[in-house]
């Protein structure tokens, strides 16, 4: 499997760039795991650990072994990761021991986990099906009776659930209370930023996530929310740079390559968009989003032939295919072909609102100014704010 990935790497990247712009073995292992190739993932994760042993790589190997039902071996790696970085495995170490039938070790792992400040509440531990093996043991009662180390932990879990179900007003009420009483609780600031993002209220979201990072700077989840907020504030280069910078906190946040590529494309940094979409395709070779970004970045650099060649690697023709091919035609000044493809994409997925932006440009280039303005106004109504620039520039 590693050999296959390295061959793909050589195909996708010019030889001059392989030395400095490549994905590492741990990332290939994570991609194989995500793609469901567990045997290959197991081999690659062992190689990654031999190259460099880190808590994240230990956790990855543990997760792979856990997925293969090798619970005893998984528990060893979860334990090793916890020794390197306190509590990094969460409940998984105890779960693995429980499923392996190592009851004493499972209870010991639970006792240790109860001392971690960011653990889940007792109720979630009690409801975890992996602990069924422990519930007939007399020691289980002590698990049920354990008090939460953080007085605000249940409020944070409730707030998270409220955010996921779009009940942000209730989430704000809980989180404001936690922040008032415990202003150093970085998780509360992060969750409140999430709630602001759900409400599309980006400025306070940015303020809160920046404060959460000041309190706790090494959480990749926080950096990714910062990048997402910057993206929706149309600070595309900053967002892309943040997604790439976040990889130093977790090299296995593989989607950051795609997010960065998309953001660089929006910032019109087409070379960077090409670079990071290619890197993502090394790990997920048929990902339609990455293929779209790569083909569009090539088209915007004037290489329409290469753009079409890349686009034709898509396994099926969906809305994103026609949208991307429409952009290639638009860049190649074959405007009617572009309009036809944008129409097909719109029929397949009416929620791709940026199509109105691009189709409007194609209409304008054919002298159909009324059609162009109608499309740009439709884009603007659907929060594609770039349409403002087109309406101002092409009055």
CSV table of C-alpha atoms in Angstrom, one decimal:
chain,number,residue,atom,x,y,z
A,1,UNK,CA,0.0,0.0,0.0
A,2,UNK,CA,2.8,2.4,0.8
A,3,UNK,CA,4.4,1.6,-2.5
A,4,UNK,CA,1.2,2.4,-4.3
A,5,UNK,CA,0.9,5.7,-2.5
A,6,UNK,CA,4.5,6.7,-3.4
A,7,UNK,CA,3.8,5.9,-7.0
A,8,UNK,CA,0.8,8.1,-6.9
A,9,UNK,CA,2.9,10.8,-5.3
A,10,UNK,CA,5.4,10.7,-8.2
A,11,UNK,CA,2.5,10.9,-10.7
A,12,UNK,CA,0.8,13.8,-9.0
A,13,UNK,CA,3.9,15.9,-8.1
A,14,UNK,CA,6.8,17.1,-10.2
A,15,UNK,CA,10.0,15.5,-9.2
A,16,UNK,CA,11.6,18.8,-8.1
A,17,UNK,CA,8.9,19.2,-5.4
A,18,UNK,CA,8.7,15.8,-3.9
A,19,UNK,CA,11.5,16.4,-1.4
A,20,UNK,CA,9.9,19.4,0.3
A,21,UNK,CA,6.2,19.0,-0.5
A,22,UNK,CA,5.1,15.5,0.4
A,23,UNK,CA,2.8,13.8,2.8
A,24,UNK,CA,4.5,11.7,5.5
A,25,UNK,CA,4.0,8.0,6.4
A,26,UNK,CA,1.7,8.8,9.4
A,27,UNK,CA,-0.5,10.8,7.1
A,28,UNK,CA,-0.6,7.9,4.6
A,29,UNK,CA,-1.5,5.6,7.5
A,30,UNK,CA,-4.3,7.9,8.5
A,31,UNK,CA,-5.6,8.1,5.0
A,32,UNK,CA,-5.6,4.3,4.6
A,33,UNK,CA,-7.5,4.0,7.9
A,34,UNK,CA,-10.1,6.5,6.8
A,35,UNK,CA,-10.4,4.8,3.4
A,36,UNK,CA,-11.0,1.5,5.2
A,37,UNK,CA,-7.7,-0.3,4.3
A,38,UNK,CA,-7.0,-1.5,7.8
A,39,UNK,CA,-4.2,-3.9,7.0
A,40,UNK,CA,-2.3,-1.3,5.0
A,41,UNK,CA,-3.0,1.3,7.7
A,42,UNK,CA,-1.6,-1.1,10.4
A,43,UNK,CA,1.7,-1.6,8.4
A,44,UNK,CA,2.1,2.1,7.7
A,45,UNK,CA,1.3,3.2,11.3
A,46,UNK,CA,4.1,0.8,12.5
A,47,UNK,CA,6.5,2.4,10.0
A,48,UNK,CA,5.4,5.9,11.1
A,49,UNK,CA,6.2,5.1,14.7
A,50,UNK,CA,9.5,3.7,13.8
A,51,UNK,CA,10.4,6.9,12.0
A,52,UNK,CA,9.2,9.2,14.9
A,53,UNK,CA,7.2,8.3,18.0
A,54,UNK,CA,4.6,10.9,19.0
A,55,UNK,CA,1.4,10.7,21.0
A,56,UNK,CA,-0.7,11.3,17.9
A,57,UNK,CA,1.0,8.5,16.0
A,58,UNK,CA,0.5,6.2,19.0
A,59,UNK,CA,-3.1,7.1,19.1
A,60,UNK,CA,-3.5,6.5,15.4
A,61,UNK,CA,-2.0,3.0,15.7
A,62,UNK,CA,-4.2,2.3,18.7
A,63,UNK,CA,-7.3,3.4,16.8
A,64,UNK,CA,-6.4,1.1,13.9
A,65,UNK,CA,-5.8,-1.9,16.2
A,66,UNK,CA,-9.1,-1.1,18.0
A,67,UNK,CA,-10.9,-1.1,14.6
A,68,UNK,CA,-9.4,-4.5,13.9
A,69,UNK,CA,-10.7,-5.8,17.3
A,70,UNK,CA,-7.1,-6.2,18.6
A,71,UNK,CA,-8.1,-4.7,21.9
A,72,UNK,CA,-5.2,-5.8,24.1
A,73,UNK,CA,-2.7,-4.4,21.6
A,74,UNK,CA,-4.8,-1.2,21.2
A,75,UNK,CA,-4.9,-0.7,24.9
A,76,UNK,CA,-1.1,-0.8,25.1
A,77,UNK,CA,-0.8,2.0,22.6
A,78,UNK,CA,-3.5,4.1,24.2
A,79,UNK,CA,-1.6,3.7,27.5
A,80,UNK,CA,1.7,4.7,25.9
A,81,UNK,CA,0.0,7.8,24.4
A,82,UNK,CA,-1.5,8.8,27.7
A,83,UNK,CA,2.0,8.6,29.4
A,84,UNK,CA,3.4,10.9,26.7
A,85,UNK,CA,0.4,13.4,26.8
A,86,UNK,CA,-1.9,13.2,29.8
A,87,UNK,CA,-5.4,11.9,28.9
A,88,UNK,CA,-4.9,12.1,25.1
A,89,UNK,CA,-6.8,8.8,24.5
A,90,UNK,CA,-9.9,9.9,26.4
A,91,UNK,CA,-11.9,6.8,27.4
A,92,UNK,CA,-10.5,4.6,24.7
A,93,UNK,CA,-7.8,3.0,26.9
A,94,UNK,CA,-10.4,1.9,29.4
A,95,UNK,CA,-12.7,0.8,26.5
A,96,UNK,CA,-10.0,-1.3,24.9
A,97,UNK,CA,-9.1,-3.0,28.2
A,98,UNK,CA,-12.8,-3.7,28.9
A,99,UNK,CA,-13.3,-5.3,25.5
A,100,UNK,CA,-10.1,-7.3,25.9
A,101,UNK,CA,-11.5,-8.7,29.1
A,102,UNK,CA,-8.8,-7.1,31.3
A,103,UNK,CA,-11.2,-5.9,33.9
A,104,UNK,CA,-8.6,-4.7,36.5
A,105,UNK,CA,-6.8,-2.7,33.9
A,106,UNK,CA,-10.1,-1.2,32.7
A,107,UNK,CA,-11.0,0.0,36.1
A,108,UNK,CA,-7.5,1.4,36.7
A,109,UNK,CA,-7.8,3.3,33.4
A,110,UNK,CA,-11.2,4.7,34.4
A,111,UNK,CA,-9.8,5.8,37.8
A,112,UNK,CA,-7.0,7.6,36.0
A,113,UNK,CA,-9.3,9.2,33.5
A,114,UNK,CA,-11.5,10.6,36.2
A,115,UNK,CA,-8.6,12.8,37.2
A,116,UNK,CA,-8.3,14.5,33.8
A,117,UNK,CA,-9.9,18.0,33.8
A,118,UNK,CA,-11.4,17.8,30.3
A,119,UNK,CA,-13.1,14.4,30.6
A,120,UNK,CA,-16.7,13.6,29.7
A,121,UNK,CA,-19.3,13.4,32.5
A,122,UNK,CA,-20.0,10.3,34.5
A,123,UNK,CA,-23.3,9.9,32.8
A,124,UNK,CA,-21.6,9.4,29.4
A,125,UNK,CA,-19.2,6.9,30.8
A,126,UNK,CA,-22.0,4.9,32.4
A,127,UNK,CA,-23.9,4.8,29.0
A,128,UNK,CA,-20.9,3.7,27.0
A,129,UNK,CA,-21.6,0.1,25.7
A,130,UNK,CA,-17.9,-0.8,25.7
A,131,UNK,CA,-18.2,-1.0,29.5
A,132,UNK,CA,-20.9,-3.7,29.7
A,133,UNK,CA,-18.2,-6.1,30.8
A,134,UNK,CA,-17.6,-4.1,33.9
A,135,UNK,CA,-21.2,-3.5,35.1
A,136,UNK,CA,-21.5,-6.8,37.0
A,137,UNK,CA,-18.3,-6.0,39.0
A,138,UNK,CA,-18.8,-4.5,42.5
A,139,UNK,CA,-16.4,-1.7,41.6
A,140,UNK,CA,-18.8,-0.4,38.9
A,141,UNK,CA,-20.8,1.3,41.6
A,142,UNK,CA,-17.9,3.5,42.4
A,143,UNK,CA,-17.8,4.6,38.8
A,144,UNK,CA,-21.5,5.6,38.9
A,145,UNK,CA,-20.9,7.5,42.2
A,146,UNK,CA,-17.8,9.4,41.0
A,147,UNK,CA,-18.3,13.2,41.1
A,148,UNK,CA,-17.4,15.2,38.1
A,149,UNK,CA,-14.0,17.0,38.6
A,150,UNK,CA,-15.3,20.1,36.8
A,151,UNK,CA,-18.5,21.7,38.1
A,152,UNK,CA,-19.2,22.9,34.6
A,153,UNK,CA,-18.6,19.7,32.6
A,154,UNK,CA,-22.3,18.8,32.2
A,155,UNK,CA,-23.1,22.4,31.1
A,156,UNK,CA,-20.4,22.1,28.4
A,157,UNK,CA,-21.8,18.8,27.2
A,158,UNK,CA,-25.4,20.2,27.2
A,159,UNK,CA,-24.2,23.3,25.3
A,160,UNK,CA,-22.5,21.2,22.7
A,161,UNK,CA,-25.7,19.2,22.2
A,162,UNK,CA,-27.7,22.4,21.9
A,163,UNK,CA,-25.3,23.8,19.3
A,164,UNK,CA,-25.6,20.7,17.2
A,165,UNK,CA,-29.4,20.9,17.3
A,166,UNK,CA,-29.3,24.7,16.4
A,167,UNK,CA,-30.7,25.8,19.8
A,168,UNK,CA,-28.0,28.5,20.2
A,169,UNK,CA,-30.0,30.8,22.4
A,170,UNK,CA,-30.1,28.1,25.1
A,171,UNK,CA,-26.4,27.3,24.5
A,172,UNK,CA,-25.4,30.9,25.0
A,173,UNK,CA,-27.3,31.0,28.3
A,174,UNK,CA,-25.3,28.0,29.6
A,175,UNK,CA,-22.0,29.1,28.2
A,176,UNK,CA,-22.3,32.7,29.4
A,177,UNK,CA,-22.8,31.3,32.9
A,178,UNK,CA,-19.7,29.1,32.7
A,179,UNK,CA,-17.5,31.9,31.4
A,180,UNK,CA,-18.7,34.3,34.1
A,181,UNK,CA,-17.9,31.8,36.9
A,182,UNK,CA,-14.9,30.1,35.2
A,183,UNK,CA,-13.3,32.6,32.8
A,184,UNK,CA,-10.2,30.3,32.3
A,185,UNK,CA,-12.4,27.5,30.9
A,186,UNK,CA,-11.1,27.5,27.3
A,187,UNK,CA,-13.6,24.9,26.2
A,188,UNK,CA,-16.5,27.3,27.0
A,189,UNK,CA,-15.0,30.1,24.9
A,190,UNK,CA,-14.5,27.6,22.0
A,191,UNK,CA,-18.1,26.4,22.3
A,192,UNK,CA,-19.5,29.9,22.4
A,193,UNK,CA,-17.5,30.6,19.2
A,194,UNK,CA,-19.1,27.5,17.7
A,195,UNK,CA,-22.5,28.9,18.6
A,196,UNK,CA,-21.7,32.3,17.0
A,197,UNK,CA,-20.6,30.5,13.9
A,198,UNK,CA,-23.9,28.5,13.7
A,199,UNK,CA,-25.7,31.9,13.9
A,200,UNK,CA,-23.3,33.2,11.2
A,201,UNK,CA,-22.1,35.9,13.6
A,202,UNK,CA,-18.5,35.9,12.7
A,203,UNK,CA,-16.9,38.8,14.5
A,204,UNK,CA,-17.8,37.6,18.0
A,205,UNK,CA,-16.9,34.1,16.9
A,206,UNK,CA,-13.5,35.3,15.9
A,207,UNK,CA,-13.0,37.1,19.2
A,208,UNK,CA,-14.0,34.0,21.3
A,209,UNK,CA,-11.9,31.5,19.3
A,210,UNK,CA,-8.9,33.8,19.5
A,211,UNK,CA,-9.4,34.0,23.3
A,212,UNK,CA,-9.7,30.2,23.6
A,213,UNK,CA,-6.4,29.8,21.7
A,214,UNK,CA,-4.7,32.3,24.1
A,215,UNK,CA,-5.9,30.1,27.0
A,216,UNK,CA,-5.1,26.7,25.3
A,217,UNK,CA,-3.0,27.1,22.1
A,218,UNK,CA,-2.2,23.5,21.2
A,219,UNK,CA,-5.7,22.3,20.3
A,220,UNK,CA,-6.0,21.8,16.5
A,221,UNK,CA,-9.8,21.9,16.8
A,222,UNK,CA,-9.5,25.5,18.0
A,223,UNK,CA,-7.2,26.5,15.2
A,224,UNK,CA,-9.5,24.9,12.6
A,225,UNK,CA,-12.4,26.9,13.9
A,226,UNK,CA,-10.3,30.0,13.7
A,227,UNK,CA,-9.5,29.2,10.0
A,228,UNK,CA,-13.2,28.5,9.3
A,229,UNK,CA,-14.2,31.8,10.8
A,230,UNK,CA,-11.6,33.7,8.8
A,231,UNK,CA,-12.8,31.9,5.7
A,232,UNK,CA,-16.4,33.0,6.2
A,233,UNK,CA,-15.2,36.5,6.8
A,234,UNK,CA,-13.6,36.3,3.3
A,235,UNK,CA,-10.1,36.5,4.7
A,236,UNK,CA,-9.1,33.6,2.5
A,237,UNK,CA,-5.3,33.8,2.6
A,238,UNK,CA,-5.3,34.1,6.4
A,239,UNK,CA,-7.7,31.1,6.6
A,240,UNK,CA,-5.5,29.0,4.3
A,241,UNK,CA,-2.4,29.9,6.2
A,242,UNK,CA,-4.1,29.0,9.5
A,243,UNK,CA,-5.3,25.6,8.3
A,244,UNK,CA,-1.7,24.8,7.2
A,245,UNK,CA,-0.2,26.1,10.5
A,246,UNK,CA,-2.7,24.0,12.5
A,247,UNK,CA,-1.0,20.8,11.1
A,248,UNK,CA,1.9,21.4,13.5
A,249,UNK,CA,-0.5,20.7,16.4
A,250,UNK,CA,-1.9,17.6,14.7
A,251,UNK,CA,-0.3,16.3,11.5
A,252,UNK,CA,-3.2,13.9,11.0
A,253,UNK,CA,-5.8,16.7,10.3
A,254,UNK,CA,-5.7,15.6,6.7
A,255,UNK,CA,-8.7,17.6,5.6
A,256,UNK,CA,-6.7,20.8,6.3
A,257,UNK,CA,-4.9,20.3,3.0
A,258,UNK,CA,-8.2,20.4,1.1
A,259,UNK,CA,-9.6,23.3,3.2
A,260,UNK,CA,-6.3,25.3,2.5
A,261,UNK,CA,-6.4,24.5,-1.2
A,262,UNK,CA,-10.0,25.7,-1.4
A,263,UNK,CA,-9.2,28.9,0.5
A,264,UNK,CA,-6.1,29.6,-1.6
A,265,UNK,CA,-8.3,29.2,-4.7
A,266,UNK,CA,-10.7,31.8,-3.4
A,267,UNK,CA,-7.8,34.1,-2.7
A,268,UNK,CA,-6.6,33.6,-6.3
A,269,UNK,CA,-3.3,32.0,-5.2
A,270,UNK,CA,-3.7,29.4,-7.8
A,271,UNK,CA,-0.2,27.9,-7.4
A,272,UNK,CA,-0.8,27.2,-3.7
A,273,UNK,CA,-4.3,25.8,-4.4
A,274,UNK,CA,-2.7,23.5,-6.9
A,275,UNK,CA,0.0,22.4,-4.5
A,276,UNK,CA,-2.3,21.5,-1.6
A,277,UNK,CA,-5.1,19.9,-3.7
A,278,UNK,CA,-2.4,17.7,-5.2
A,279,UNK,CA,-1.1,16.7,-1.8
A,280,UNK,CA,-4.7,15.8,-0.7
A,281,UNK,CA,-5.1,13.7,-3.8
A,282,UNK,CA,-2.1,11.7,-2.9
A,283,UNK,CA,-4.1,10.5,0.1
A,284,UNK,CA,-7.6,10.5,-1.4
A,285,UNK,CA,-7.1,10.1,-5.1
A,286,UNK,CA,-10.7,10.2,-6.2
A,287,UNK,CA,-12.0,13.0,-3.9
A,288,UNK,CA,-14.2,15.0,-6.1
A,289,UNK,CA,-13.8,18.3,-4.2
A,290,UNK,CA,-10.0,18.1,-4.5
A,291,UNK,CA,-10.2,17.2,-8.2
A,292,UNK,CA,-12.4,20.2,-8.7
A,293,UNK,CA,-10.0,22.6,-6.9
A,294,UNK,CA,-7.0,21.2,-8.8
A,295,UNK,CA,-8.7,21.4,-12.2
A,296,UNK,CA,-9.9,25.0,-11.5
A,297,UNK,CA,-6.5,26.1,-10.2
A,298,UNK,CA,-4.9,24.7,-13.4
A,299,UNK,CA,-7.5,26.4,-15.6
A,300,UNK,CA,-7.0,29.7,-13.8
A,301,UNK,CA,-3.3,29.4,-14.5
A,302,UNK,CA,-4.1,29.1,-18.2
A,303,UNK,CA,-3.6,25.3,-18.6
A,304,UNK,CA,-7.1,24.3,-19.8
A,305,UNK,CA,-5.9,21.0,-21.3
A,306,UNK,CA,-4.4,19.8,-18.0
A,307,UNK,CA,-7.5,21.0,-16.2
A,308,UNK,CA,-9.8,18.9,-18.3
A,309,UNK,CA,-7.4,15.9,-18.1
A,310,UNK,CA,-7.6,16.1,-14.3
A,311,UNK,CA,-11.3,16.7,-14.2
A,312,UNK,CA,-11.9,13.6,-16.3
A,313,UNK,CA,-10.5,11.5,-13.5
A,314,UNK,CA,-13.7,12.0,-11.6
A,315,UNK,CA,-15.5,8.6,-11.3
A,316,UNK,CA,-18.9,10.2,-12.1
A,317,UNK,CA,-20.4,13.3,-13.5
A,318,UNK,CA,-22.1,15.2,-10.7
A,319,UNK,CA,-22.9,18.8,-10.1
A,320,UNK,CA,-19.3,19.6,-9.0
A,321,UNK,CA,-18.0,18.1,-12.3
A,322,UNK,CA,-20.2,20.3,-14.4
A,323,UNK,CA,-19.4,23.4,-12.2
A,324,UNK,CA,-15.7,22.8,-12.6
A,325,UNK,CA,-15.9,22.1,-16.3
A,326,UNK,CA,-17.9,25.2,-16.7
A,327,UNK,CA,-15.2,27.2,-15.0
A,328,UNK,CA,-12.6,25.7,-17.3
A,329,UNK,CA,-14.7,26.7,-20.3
A,330,UNK,CA,-15.1,30.2,-18.8
A,331,UNK,CA,-11.4,30.5,-18.4
A,332,UNK,CA,-10.9,29.2,-22.0
A,333,UNK,CA,-13.4,31.9,-23.3
A,334,UNK,CA,-15.8,29.2,-24.6
A,335,UNK,CA,-18.7,31.0,-22.9
A,336,UNK,CA,-21.7,29.1,-24.3
A,337,UNK,CA,-20.2,25.8,-23.3
A,338,UNK,CA,-19.6,27.3,-19.9
A,339,UNK,CA,-23.3,28.4,-19.6
A,340,UNK,CA,-24.5,24.9,-20.7
A,341,UNK,CA,-22.4,23.2,-18.0
A,342,UNK,CA,-23.4,25.7,-15.3
A,343,UNK,CA,-27.1,25.0,-16.2
A,344,UNK,CA,-26.4,21.2,-15.8
A,345,UNK,CA,-24.8,21.8,-12.4
A,346,UNK,CA,-27.6,24.0,-11.3
A,347,UNK,CA,-30.2,21.4,-12.3
A,348,UNK,CA,-28.3,18.7,-10.3
A,349,UNK,CA,-27.7,20.9,-7.2
A,350,UNK,CA,-29.5,24.2,-6.9
A,351,UNK,CA,-27.6,25.0,-3.7
A,352,UNK,CA,-24.3,25.6,-5.5
A,353,UNK,CA,-25.0,29.4,-5.4
A,354,UNK,CA,-21.6,30.4,-6.7
A,355,UNK,CA,-22.6,29.0,-10.0
A,356,UNK,CA,-24.7,32.2,-10.5
A,357,UNK,CA,-21.5,34.2,-10.1
A,358,UNK,CA,-19.6,32.3,-12.8
A,359,UNK,CA,-22.6,32.0,-15.1
A,360,UNK,CA,-23.2,35.7,-14.8
A,361,UNK,CA,-19.6,36.3,-16.0
A,362,UNK,CA,-20.2,34.0,-19.0
A,363,UNK,CA,-23.4,35.9,-19.9
A,364,UNK,CA,-21.7,39.3,-19.5
A,365,UNK,CA,-18.9,38.1,-21.8
A,366,UNK,CA,-21.5,37.2,-24.5
A,367,UNK,CA,-23.0,40.7,-24.1
A,368,UNK,CA,-26.1,39.5,-22.2
A,369,UNK,CA,-25.8,42.1,-19.4
A,370,UNK,CA,-29.4,41.7,-18.1
A,371,UNK,CA,-28.9,37.9,-17.7
A,372,UNK,CA,-25.6,38.6,-16.0
A,373,UNK,CA,-27.0,41.1,-13.5
A,374,UNK,CA,-29.9,38.7,-12.7
A,375,UNK,CA,-27.5,35.9,-11.9
A,376,UNK,CA,-25.2,38.2,-9.7
A,377,UNK,CA,-28.2,39.4,-7.8
A,378,UNK,CA,-29.3,35.8,-7.2
A,379,UNK,CA,-25.8,35.0,-5.9
A,380,UNK,CA,-25.9,38.0,-3.6
A,381,UNK,CA,-29.3,37.0,-2.2
A,382,UNK,CA,-27.7,33.7,-1.3
A,383,UNK,CA,-24.7,35.2,0.5
A,384,UNK,CA,-22.2,35.0,-2.3
A,385,UNK,CA,-20.9,38.4,-1.4
A,386,UNK,CA,-18.3,38.4,-4.2
A,387,UNK,CA,-21.3,39.3,-6.5
A,388,UNK,CA,-21.1,42.8,-5.1
A,389,UNK,CA,-17.8,43.3,-6.8
A,390,UNK,CA,-19.2,42.1,-10.1
A,391,UNK,CA,-22.2,44.4,-9.9
A,392,UNK,CA,-20.0,47.4,-9.1
A,393,UNK,CA,-17.4,46.6,-11.7
A,394,UNK,CA,-19.7,45.7,-14.6
A,395,UNK,CA,-22.6,48.2,-14.2
